[in-house]
Coordinates of N, CA and C in Angstrom, one line a residue:
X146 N 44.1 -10.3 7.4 CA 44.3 -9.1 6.6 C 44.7 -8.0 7.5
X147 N 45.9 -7.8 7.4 CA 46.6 -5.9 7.7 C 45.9 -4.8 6.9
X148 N 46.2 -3.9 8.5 CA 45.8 -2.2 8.2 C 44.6 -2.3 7.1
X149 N 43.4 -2.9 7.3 CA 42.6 -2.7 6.3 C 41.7 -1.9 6.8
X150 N 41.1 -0.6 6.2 CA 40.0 0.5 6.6 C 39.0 0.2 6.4
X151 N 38.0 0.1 7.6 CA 36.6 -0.5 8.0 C 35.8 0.8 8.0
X152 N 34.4 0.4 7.1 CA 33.6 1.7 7.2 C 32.4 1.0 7.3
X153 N 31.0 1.1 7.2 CA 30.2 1.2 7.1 C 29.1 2.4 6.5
X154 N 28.4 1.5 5.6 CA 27.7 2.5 4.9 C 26.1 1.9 4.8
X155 N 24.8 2.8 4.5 CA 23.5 2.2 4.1 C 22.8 2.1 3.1
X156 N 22.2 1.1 2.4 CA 22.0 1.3 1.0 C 20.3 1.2 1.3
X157 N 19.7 2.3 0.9 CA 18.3 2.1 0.7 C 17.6 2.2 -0.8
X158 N 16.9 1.3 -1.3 CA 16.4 1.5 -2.8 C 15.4 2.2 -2.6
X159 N 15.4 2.9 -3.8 CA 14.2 3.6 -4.1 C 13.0 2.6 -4.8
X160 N 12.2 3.0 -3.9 CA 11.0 2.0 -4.2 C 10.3 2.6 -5.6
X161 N 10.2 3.4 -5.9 CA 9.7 3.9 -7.3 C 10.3 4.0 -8.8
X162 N 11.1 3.0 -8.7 CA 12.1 2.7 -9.5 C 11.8 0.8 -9.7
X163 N 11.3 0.3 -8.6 CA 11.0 -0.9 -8.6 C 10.7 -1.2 -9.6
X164 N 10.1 -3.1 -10.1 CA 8.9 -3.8 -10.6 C 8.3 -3.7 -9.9
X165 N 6.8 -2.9 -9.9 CA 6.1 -3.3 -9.3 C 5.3 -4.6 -9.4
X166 N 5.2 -5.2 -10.4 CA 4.6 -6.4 -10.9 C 5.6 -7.2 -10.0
X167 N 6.7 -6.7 -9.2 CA 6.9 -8.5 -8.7 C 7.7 -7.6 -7.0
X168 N 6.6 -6.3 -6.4 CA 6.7 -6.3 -5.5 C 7.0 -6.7 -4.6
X169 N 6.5 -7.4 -4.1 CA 6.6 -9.1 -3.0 C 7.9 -9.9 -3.4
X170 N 8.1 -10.1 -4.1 CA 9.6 -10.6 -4.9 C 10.5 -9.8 -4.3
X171 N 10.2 -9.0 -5.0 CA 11.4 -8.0 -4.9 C 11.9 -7.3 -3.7
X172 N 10.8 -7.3 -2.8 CA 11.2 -6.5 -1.2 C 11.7 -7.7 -0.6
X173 N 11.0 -8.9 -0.6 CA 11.7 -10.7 0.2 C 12.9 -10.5 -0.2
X174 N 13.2 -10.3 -1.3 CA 14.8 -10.4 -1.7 C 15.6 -9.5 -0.9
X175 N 15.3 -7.9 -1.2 CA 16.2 -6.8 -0.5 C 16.5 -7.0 1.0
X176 N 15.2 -8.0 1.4 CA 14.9 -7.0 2.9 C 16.2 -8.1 3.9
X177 N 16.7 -8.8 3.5 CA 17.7 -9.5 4.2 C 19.3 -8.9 3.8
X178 N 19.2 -7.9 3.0 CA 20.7 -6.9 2.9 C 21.0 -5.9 2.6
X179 N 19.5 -4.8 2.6 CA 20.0 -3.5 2.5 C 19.3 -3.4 4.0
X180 N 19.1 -1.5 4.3 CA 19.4 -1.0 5.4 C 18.0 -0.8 5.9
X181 N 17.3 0.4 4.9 CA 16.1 0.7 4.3 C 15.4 0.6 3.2
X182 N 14.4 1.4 3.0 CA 13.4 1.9 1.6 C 13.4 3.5 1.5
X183 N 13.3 3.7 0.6 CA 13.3 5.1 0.3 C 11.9 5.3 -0.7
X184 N 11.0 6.1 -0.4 CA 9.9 6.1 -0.8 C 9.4 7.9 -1.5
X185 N 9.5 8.1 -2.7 CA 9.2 9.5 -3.2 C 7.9 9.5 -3.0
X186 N 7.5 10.7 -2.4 CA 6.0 11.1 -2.1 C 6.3 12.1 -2.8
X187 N 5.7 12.6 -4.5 CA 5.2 13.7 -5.3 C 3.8 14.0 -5.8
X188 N 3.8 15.5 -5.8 CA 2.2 16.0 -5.2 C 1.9 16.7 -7.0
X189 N 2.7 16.7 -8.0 CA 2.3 17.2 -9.0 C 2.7 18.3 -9.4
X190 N 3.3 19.1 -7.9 CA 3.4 20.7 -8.3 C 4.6 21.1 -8.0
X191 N 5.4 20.7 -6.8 CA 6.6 21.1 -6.3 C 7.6 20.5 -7.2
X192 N 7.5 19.1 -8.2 CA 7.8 18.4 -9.5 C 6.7 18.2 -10.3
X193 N 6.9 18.1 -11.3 CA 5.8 17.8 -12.5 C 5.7 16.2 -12.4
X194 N 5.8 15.4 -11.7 CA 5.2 14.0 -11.7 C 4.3 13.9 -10.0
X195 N 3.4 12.5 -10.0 CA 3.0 12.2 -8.9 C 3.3 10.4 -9.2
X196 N 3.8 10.5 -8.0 CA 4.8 8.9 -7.4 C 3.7 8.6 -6.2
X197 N 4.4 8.0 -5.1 CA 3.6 7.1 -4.3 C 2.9 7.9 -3.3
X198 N 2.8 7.3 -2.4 CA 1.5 8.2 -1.7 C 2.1 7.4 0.1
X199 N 1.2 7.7 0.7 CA 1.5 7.5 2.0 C 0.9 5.8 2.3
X200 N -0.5 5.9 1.5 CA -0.9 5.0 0.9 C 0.1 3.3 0.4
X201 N 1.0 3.2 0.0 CA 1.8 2.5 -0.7 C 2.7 2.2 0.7
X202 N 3.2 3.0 1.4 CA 3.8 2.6 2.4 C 3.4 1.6 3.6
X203 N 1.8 1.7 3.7 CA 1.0 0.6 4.5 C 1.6 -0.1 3.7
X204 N 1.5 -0.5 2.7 CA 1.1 -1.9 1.6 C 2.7 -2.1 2.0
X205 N 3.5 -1.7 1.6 CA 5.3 -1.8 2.1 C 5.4 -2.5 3.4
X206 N 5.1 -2.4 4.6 CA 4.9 -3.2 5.7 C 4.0 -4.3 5.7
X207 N 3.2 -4.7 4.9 CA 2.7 -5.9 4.9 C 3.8 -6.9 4.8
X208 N 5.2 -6.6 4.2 CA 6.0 -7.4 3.5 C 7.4 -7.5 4.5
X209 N 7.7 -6.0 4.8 CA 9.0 -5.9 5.1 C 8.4 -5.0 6.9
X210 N 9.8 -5.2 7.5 CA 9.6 -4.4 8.7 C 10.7 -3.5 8.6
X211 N 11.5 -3.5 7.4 CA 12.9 -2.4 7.9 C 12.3 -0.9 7.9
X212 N 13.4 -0.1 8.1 CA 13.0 1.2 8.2 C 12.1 2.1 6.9
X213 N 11.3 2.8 7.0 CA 10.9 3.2 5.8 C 11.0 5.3 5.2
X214 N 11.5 5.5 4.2 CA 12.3 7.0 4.7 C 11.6 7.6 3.2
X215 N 10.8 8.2 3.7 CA 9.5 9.3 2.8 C 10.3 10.2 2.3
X216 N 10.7 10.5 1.2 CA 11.3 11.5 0.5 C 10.1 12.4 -0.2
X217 N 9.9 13.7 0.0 CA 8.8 14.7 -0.1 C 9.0 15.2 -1.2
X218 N 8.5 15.3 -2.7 CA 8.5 16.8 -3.2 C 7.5 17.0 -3.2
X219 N 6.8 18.3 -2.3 CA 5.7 18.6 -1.9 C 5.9 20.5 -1.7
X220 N 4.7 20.6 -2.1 CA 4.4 22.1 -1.9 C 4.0 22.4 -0.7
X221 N 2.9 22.0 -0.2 CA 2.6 21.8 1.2 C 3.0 20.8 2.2
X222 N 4.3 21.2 2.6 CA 5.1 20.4 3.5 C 4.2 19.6 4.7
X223 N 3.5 20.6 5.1 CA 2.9 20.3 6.9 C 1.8 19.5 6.8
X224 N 0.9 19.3 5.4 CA 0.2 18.4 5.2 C 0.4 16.9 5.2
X225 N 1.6 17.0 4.2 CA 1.9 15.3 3.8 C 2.4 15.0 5.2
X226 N 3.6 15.9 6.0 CA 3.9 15.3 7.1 C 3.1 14.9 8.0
X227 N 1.7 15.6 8.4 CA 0.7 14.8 9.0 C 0.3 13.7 8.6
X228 N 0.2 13.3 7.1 CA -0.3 12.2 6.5 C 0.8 10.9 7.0
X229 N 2.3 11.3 6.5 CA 3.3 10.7 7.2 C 3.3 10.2 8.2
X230 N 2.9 11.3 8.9 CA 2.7 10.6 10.7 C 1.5 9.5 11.0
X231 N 0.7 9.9 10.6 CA -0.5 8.7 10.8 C -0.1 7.3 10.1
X232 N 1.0 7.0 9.0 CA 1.2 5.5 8.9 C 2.4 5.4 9.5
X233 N 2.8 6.5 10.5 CA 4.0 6.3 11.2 C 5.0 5.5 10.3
X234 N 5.5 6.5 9.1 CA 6.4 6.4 8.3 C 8.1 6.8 8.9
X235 N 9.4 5.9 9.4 CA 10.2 6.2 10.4 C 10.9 7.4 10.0
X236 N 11.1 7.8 8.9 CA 11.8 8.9 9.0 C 11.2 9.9 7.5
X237 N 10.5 11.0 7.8 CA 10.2 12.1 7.3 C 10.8 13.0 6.6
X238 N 11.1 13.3 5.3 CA 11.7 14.2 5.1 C 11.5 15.5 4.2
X239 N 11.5 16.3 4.4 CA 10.5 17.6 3.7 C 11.9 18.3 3.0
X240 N 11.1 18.7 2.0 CA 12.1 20.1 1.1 C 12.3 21.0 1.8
X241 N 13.7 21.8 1.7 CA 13.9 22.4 3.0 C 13.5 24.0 2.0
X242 N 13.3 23.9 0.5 CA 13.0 25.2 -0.3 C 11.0 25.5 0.2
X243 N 10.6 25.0 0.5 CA 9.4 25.4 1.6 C 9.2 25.3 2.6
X244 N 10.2 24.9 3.6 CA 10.0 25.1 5.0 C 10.6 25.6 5.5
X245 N 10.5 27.1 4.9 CA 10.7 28.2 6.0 C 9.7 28.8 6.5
X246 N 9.5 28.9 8.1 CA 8.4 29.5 8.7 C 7.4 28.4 9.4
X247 N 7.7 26.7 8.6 CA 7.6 25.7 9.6 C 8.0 24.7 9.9
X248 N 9.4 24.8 9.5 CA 10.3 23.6 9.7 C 10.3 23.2 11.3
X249 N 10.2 24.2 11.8 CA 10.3 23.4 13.5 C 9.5 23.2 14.1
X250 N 8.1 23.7 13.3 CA 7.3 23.0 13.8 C 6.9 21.6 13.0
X251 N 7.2 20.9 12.2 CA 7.2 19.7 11.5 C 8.1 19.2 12.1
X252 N 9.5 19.0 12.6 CA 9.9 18.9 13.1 C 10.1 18.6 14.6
X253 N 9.2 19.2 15.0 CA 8.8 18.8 16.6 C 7.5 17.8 16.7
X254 N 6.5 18.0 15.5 CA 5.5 16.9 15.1 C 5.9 15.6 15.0
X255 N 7.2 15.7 14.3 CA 7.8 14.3 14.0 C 8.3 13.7 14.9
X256 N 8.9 14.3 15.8 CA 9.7 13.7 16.7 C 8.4 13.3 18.2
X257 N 7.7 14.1 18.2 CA 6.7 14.0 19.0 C 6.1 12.6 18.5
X258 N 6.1 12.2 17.6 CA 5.3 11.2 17.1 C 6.1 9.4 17.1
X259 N 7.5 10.1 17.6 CA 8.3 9.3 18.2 C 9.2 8.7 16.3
X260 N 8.9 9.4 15.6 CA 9.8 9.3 14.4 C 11.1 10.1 14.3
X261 N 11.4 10.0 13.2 CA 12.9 10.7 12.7 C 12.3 12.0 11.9
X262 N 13.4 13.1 11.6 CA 12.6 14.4 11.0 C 14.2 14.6 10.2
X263 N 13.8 14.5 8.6 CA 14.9 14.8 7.9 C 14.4 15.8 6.7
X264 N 15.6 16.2 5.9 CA 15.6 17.5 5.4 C 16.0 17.2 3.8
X265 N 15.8 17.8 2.8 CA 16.0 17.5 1.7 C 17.0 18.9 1.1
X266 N 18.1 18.6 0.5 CA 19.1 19.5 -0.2 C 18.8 19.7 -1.7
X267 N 17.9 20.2 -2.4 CA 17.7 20.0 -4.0 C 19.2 20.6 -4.5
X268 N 19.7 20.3 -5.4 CA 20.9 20.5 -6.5 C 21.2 22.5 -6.4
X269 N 20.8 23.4 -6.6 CA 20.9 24.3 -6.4 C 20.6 24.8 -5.1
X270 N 20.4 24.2 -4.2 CA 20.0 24.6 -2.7 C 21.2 24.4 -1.7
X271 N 21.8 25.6 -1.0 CA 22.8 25.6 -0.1 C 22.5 25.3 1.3
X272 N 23.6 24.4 1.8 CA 23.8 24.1 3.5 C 23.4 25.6 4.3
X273 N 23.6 26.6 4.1 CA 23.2 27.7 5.1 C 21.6 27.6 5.2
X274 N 21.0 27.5 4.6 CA 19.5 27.4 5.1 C 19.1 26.5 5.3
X275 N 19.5 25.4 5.9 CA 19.1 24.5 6.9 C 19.8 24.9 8.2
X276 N 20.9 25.6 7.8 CA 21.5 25.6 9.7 C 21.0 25.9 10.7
X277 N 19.4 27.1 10.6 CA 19.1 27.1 11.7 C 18.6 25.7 12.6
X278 N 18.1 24.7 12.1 CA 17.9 23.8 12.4 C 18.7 22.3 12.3
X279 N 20.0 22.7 12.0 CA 20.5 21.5 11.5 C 20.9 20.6 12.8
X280 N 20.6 21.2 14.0 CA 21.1 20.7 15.2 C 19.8 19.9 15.3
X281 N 18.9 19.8 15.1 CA 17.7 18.9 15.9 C 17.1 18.2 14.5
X282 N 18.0 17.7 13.6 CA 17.4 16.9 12.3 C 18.2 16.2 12.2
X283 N 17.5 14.3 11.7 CA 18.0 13.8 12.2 C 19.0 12.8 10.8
X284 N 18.4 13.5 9.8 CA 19.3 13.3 8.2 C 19.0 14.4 7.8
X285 N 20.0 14.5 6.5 CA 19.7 15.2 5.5 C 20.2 14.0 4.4
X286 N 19.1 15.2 2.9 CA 19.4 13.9 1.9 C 19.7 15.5 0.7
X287 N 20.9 14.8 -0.1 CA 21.8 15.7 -0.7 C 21.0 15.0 -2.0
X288 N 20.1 15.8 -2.9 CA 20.4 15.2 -4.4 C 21.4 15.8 -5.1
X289 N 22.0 14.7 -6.2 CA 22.1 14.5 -7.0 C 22.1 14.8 -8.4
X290 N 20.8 14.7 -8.2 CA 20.6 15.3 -9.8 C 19.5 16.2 -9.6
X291 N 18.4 16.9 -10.5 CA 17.5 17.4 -9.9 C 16.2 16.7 -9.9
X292 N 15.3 16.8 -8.7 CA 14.1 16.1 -8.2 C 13.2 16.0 -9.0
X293 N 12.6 14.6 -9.4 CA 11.0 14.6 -9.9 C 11.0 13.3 -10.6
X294 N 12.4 12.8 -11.4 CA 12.4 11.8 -12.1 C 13.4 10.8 -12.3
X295 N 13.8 9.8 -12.2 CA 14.6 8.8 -12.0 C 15.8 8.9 -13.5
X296 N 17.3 8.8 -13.6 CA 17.8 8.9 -14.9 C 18.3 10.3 -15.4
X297 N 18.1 11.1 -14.4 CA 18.3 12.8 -14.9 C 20.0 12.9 -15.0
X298 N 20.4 13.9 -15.4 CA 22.1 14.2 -15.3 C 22.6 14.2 -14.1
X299 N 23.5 13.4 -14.0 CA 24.4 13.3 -12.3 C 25.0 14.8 -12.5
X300 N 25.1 15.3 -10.9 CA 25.6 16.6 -10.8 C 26.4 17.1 -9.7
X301 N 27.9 16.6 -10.3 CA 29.0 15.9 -9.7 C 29.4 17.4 -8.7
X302 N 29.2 18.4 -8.9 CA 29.1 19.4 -7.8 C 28.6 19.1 -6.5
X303 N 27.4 18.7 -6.6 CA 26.4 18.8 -5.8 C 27.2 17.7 -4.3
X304 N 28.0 16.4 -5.0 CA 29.2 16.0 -4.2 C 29.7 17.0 -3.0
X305 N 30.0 18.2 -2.8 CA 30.9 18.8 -2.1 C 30.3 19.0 -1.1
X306 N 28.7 19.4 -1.0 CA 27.8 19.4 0.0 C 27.7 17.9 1.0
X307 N 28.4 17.0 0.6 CA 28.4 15.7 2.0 C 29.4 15.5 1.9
X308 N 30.7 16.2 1.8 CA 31.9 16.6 2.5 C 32.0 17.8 3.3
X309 N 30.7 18.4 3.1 CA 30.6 20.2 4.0 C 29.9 19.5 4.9
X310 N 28.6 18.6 5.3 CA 27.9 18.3 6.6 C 28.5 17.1 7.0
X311 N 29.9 16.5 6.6 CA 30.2 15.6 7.4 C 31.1 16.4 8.3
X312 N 32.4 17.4 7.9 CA 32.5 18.7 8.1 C 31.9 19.2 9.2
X313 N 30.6 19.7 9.1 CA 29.7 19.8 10.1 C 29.7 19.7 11.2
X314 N 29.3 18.0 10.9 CA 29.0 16.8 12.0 C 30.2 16.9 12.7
X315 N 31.1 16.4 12.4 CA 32.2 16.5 13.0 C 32.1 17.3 14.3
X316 N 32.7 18.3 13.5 CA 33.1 19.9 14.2 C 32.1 20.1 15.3
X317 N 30.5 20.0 15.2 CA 30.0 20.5 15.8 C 29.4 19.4 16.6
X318 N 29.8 18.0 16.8 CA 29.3 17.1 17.7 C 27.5 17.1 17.5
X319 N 27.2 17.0 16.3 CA 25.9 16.6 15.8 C 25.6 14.9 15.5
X320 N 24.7 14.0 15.1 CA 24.1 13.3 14.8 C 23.5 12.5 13.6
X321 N 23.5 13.6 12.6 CA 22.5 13.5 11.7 C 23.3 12.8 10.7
X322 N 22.6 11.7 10.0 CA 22.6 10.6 8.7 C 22.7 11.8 7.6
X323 N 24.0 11.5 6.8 CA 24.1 12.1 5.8 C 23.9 11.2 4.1
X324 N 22.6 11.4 3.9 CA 22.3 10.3 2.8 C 22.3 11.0 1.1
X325 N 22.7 10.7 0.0 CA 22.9 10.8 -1.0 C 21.8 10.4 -1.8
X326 N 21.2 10.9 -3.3 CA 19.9 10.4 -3.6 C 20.1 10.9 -5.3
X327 N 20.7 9.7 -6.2 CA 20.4 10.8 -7.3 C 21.5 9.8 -8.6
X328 N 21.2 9.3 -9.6 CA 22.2 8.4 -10.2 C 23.1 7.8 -9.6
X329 N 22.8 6.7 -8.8 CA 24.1 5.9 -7.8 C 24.1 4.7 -8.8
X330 N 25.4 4.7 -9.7 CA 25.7 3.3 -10.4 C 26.9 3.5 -11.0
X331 N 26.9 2.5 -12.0 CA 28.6 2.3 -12.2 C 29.4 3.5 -12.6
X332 N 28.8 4.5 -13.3 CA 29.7 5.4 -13.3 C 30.0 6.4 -12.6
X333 N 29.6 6.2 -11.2 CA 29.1 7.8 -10.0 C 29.7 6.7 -9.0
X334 N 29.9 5.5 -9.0 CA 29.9 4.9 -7.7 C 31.2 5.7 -7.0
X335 N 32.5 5.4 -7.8 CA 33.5 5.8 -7.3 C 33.3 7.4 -6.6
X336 N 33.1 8.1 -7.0 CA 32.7 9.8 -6.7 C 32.2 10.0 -5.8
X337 N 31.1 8.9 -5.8 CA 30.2 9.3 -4.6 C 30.8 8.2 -3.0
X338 N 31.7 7.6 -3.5 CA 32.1 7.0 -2.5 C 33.2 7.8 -1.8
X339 N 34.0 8.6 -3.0 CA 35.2 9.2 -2.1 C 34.3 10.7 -1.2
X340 N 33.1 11.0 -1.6 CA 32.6 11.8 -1.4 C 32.5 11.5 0.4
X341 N 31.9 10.1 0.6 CA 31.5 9.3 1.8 C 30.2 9.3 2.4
X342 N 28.6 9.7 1.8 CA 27.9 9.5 2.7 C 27.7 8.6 3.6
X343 N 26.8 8.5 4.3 CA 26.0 7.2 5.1 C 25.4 6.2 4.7
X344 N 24.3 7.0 3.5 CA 23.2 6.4 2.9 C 23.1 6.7 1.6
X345 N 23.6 5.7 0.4 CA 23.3 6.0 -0.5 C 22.1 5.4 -0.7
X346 N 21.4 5.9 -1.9 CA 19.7 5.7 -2.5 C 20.1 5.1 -3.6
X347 N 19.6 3.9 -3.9 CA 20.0 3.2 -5.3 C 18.7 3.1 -6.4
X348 N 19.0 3.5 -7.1 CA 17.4 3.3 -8.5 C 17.5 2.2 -9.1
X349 N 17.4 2.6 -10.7 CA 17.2 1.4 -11.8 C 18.4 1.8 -12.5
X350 N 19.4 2.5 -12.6 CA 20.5 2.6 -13.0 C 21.4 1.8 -12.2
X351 N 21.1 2.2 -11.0 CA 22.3 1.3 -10.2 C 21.8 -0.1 -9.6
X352 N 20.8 -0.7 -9.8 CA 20.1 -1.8 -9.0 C 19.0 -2.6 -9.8
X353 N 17.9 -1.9 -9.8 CA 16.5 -2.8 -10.2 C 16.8 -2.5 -11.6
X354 N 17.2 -1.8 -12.8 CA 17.1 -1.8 -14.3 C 18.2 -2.8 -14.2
X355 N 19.1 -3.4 -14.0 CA 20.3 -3.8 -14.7 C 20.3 -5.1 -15.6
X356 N 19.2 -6.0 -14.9 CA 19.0 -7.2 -15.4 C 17.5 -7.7 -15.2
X357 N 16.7 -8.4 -15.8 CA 15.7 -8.8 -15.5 C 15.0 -9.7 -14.0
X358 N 16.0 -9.5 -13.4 CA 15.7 -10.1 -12.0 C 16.2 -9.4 -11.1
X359 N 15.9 -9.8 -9.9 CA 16.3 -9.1 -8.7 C 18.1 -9.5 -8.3
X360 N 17.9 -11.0 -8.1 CA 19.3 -11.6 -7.8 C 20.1 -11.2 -8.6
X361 N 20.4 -11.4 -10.0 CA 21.3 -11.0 -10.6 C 21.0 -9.7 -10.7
X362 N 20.7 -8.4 -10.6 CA 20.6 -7.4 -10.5 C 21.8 -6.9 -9.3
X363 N 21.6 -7.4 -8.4 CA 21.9 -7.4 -6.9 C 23.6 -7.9 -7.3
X364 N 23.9 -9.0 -7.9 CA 25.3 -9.5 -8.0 C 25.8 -8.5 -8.6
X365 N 25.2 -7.7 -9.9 CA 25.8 -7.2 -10.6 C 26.5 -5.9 -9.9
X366 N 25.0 -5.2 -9.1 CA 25.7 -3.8 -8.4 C 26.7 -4.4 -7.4
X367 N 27.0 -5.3 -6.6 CA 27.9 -5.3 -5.8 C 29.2 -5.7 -6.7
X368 N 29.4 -6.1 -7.4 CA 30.5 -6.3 -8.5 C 30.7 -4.8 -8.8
X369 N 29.7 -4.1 -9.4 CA 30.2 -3.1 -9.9 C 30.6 -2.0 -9.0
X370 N 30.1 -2.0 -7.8 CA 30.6 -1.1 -6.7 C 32.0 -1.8 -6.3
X371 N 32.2 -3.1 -6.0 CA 33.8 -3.4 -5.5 C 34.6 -2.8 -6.6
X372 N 34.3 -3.3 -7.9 CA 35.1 -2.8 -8.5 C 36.1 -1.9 -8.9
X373 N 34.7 -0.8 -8.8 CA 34.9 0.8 -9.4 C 35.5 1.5 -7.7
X374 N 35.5 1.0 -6.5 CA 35.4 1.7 -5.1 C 36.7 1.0 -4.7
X375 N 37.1 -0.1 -4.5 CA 38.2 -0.6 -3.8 C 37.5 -1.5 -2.5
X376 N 36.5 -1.3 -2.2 CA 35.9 -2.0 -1.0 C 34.7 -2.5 -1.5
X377 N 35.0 -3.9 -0.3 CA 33.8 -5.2 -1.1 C 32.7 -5.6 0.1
X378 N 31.9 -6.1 -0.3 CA 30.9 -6.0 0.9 C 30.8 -7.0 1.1
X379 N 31.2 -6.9 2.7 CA 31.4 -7.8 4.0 C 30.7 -7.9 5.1
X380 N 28.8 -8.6 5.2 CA 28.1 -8.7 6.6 C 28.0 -7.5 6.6
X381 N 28.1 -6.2 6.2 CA 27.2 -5.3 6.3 C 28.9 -3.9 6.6
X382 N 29.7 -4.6 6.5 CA 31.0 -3.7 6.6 C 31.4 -3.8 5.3
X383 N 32.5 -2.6 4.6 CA 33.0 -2.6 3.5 C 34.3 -2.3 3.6
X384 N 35.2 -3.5 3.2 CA 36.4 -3.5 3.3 C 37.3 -3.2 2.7
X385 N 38.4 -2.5 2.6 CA 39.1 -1.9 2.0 C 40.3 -2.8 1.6
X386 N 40.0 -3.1 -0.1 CA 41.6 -4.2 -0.6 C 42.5 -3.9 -1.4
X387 N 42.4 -2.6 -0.6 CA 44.1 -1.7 -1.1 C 45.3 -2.2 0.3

């Protein structure tokens, strides 16, 4: 095959979107072709639901060794990240609409602790207030839709912000994982692909709802991403069959 454009990208599922009834199933299956896990830690108050706990993520390593990536809506940032750090959860990531005044120091906790320290972009929340720090963070995660519950309205604006920090990256010879989090399925795939993150986050729209199993679940989204995208997934590259 000629001139064909090679990318690479990361697919992490959102674990709270799973079966949990077939847990164990279901991580043996993933853990041989996605990247990561993506894990919502909510406290009740920064969203009106409570999801997993720090707690759940021990139980997650019983099974799987890949990476595991704490997504925060949390009022009290500096707590859960302590909690974080003691199951040495790999990559951290706090609302950046509360952490002003101690993002750098969670941020230097994390990294001290020999983990990753990432940052969360809610749907009305702009790239300028992360910049003071955006040099020493090691993702950010752009939603999508807005935070608390799985199925909400895609919010195809919110797109322009991981074409502004790839932008960024670029320009400023930075580092940081630019991951997407928020309705990834057949109808967003194309959008969010010409968009380009790193890491998209897949739920029960685009993954674990589609069919009553994992495997065929799994056939269907990669069908439906070649489809709708132009590139098919290849060993962990996605190739382009234009």
């Amino acid at each position: 095959m000629t001139n064909v454009k090679e990318r690479r990208i990361q697919l992490s599922p959102s674990l709270m979107t799973m079966d949990l009834d077939q847990f164990k199933e279901e991580i043996t299956f993933l853990d041989g072709k996605v990247n990561s896990y993506h894990v919502d830690i909510m406290d009740g108050h920064f969203v009106p639901n409570i999801t997993l706990s720090p707690w759940f993520i021990e139980q997650v390593r019983k099974v799987s060794s890949l990476p595991l990536s704490a997504h925060m809506m949390v009022t009290d940032a500096p707590v859960w990240v302590k909690k974080l750090i003691d199951v040495k959860c790999d990559y951290i990531c706090f609302p950046s609409e509360v952490a002003n005044g101690v993002a750098f120091s969670m941020i230097d906790d994390i990294h001290a602790a020999g983990l990753k320290a990432g940052v969360v972009l809610n749907p009305e929340t702009q790239i300028d207030i992360i910049k003071p720090y955006i040099d020493v963070i090691d993702k950010i995660t752009v939603m999508t839709i807005d935070p608390g519950f799985a199925g909400q309205k895609f919010l195809a604006g919110t797109l322009s912000k991981i074409v502004e920090l790839r932008r960024i990256r670029e320009e400023s010879d930075l580092s940081y994982e630019i991951e997407m989090d928020g309705s990834t399925n057949l109808k967003h795939w194309k959008m969010i692909s010409d968009a380009n993150p790193d890491v998209y986050v897949i739920g029960r729209s685009g993954l674990f709802g589609l069919t009553d199993n994992i495997e065929d679940s799994w056939s269907q989204m990669v069908e439906e991403y070649e489809q709708t995208t132009g590139y098919r997934f290849d060993n962990g590259k996605y190739q382009s069959r234009r």
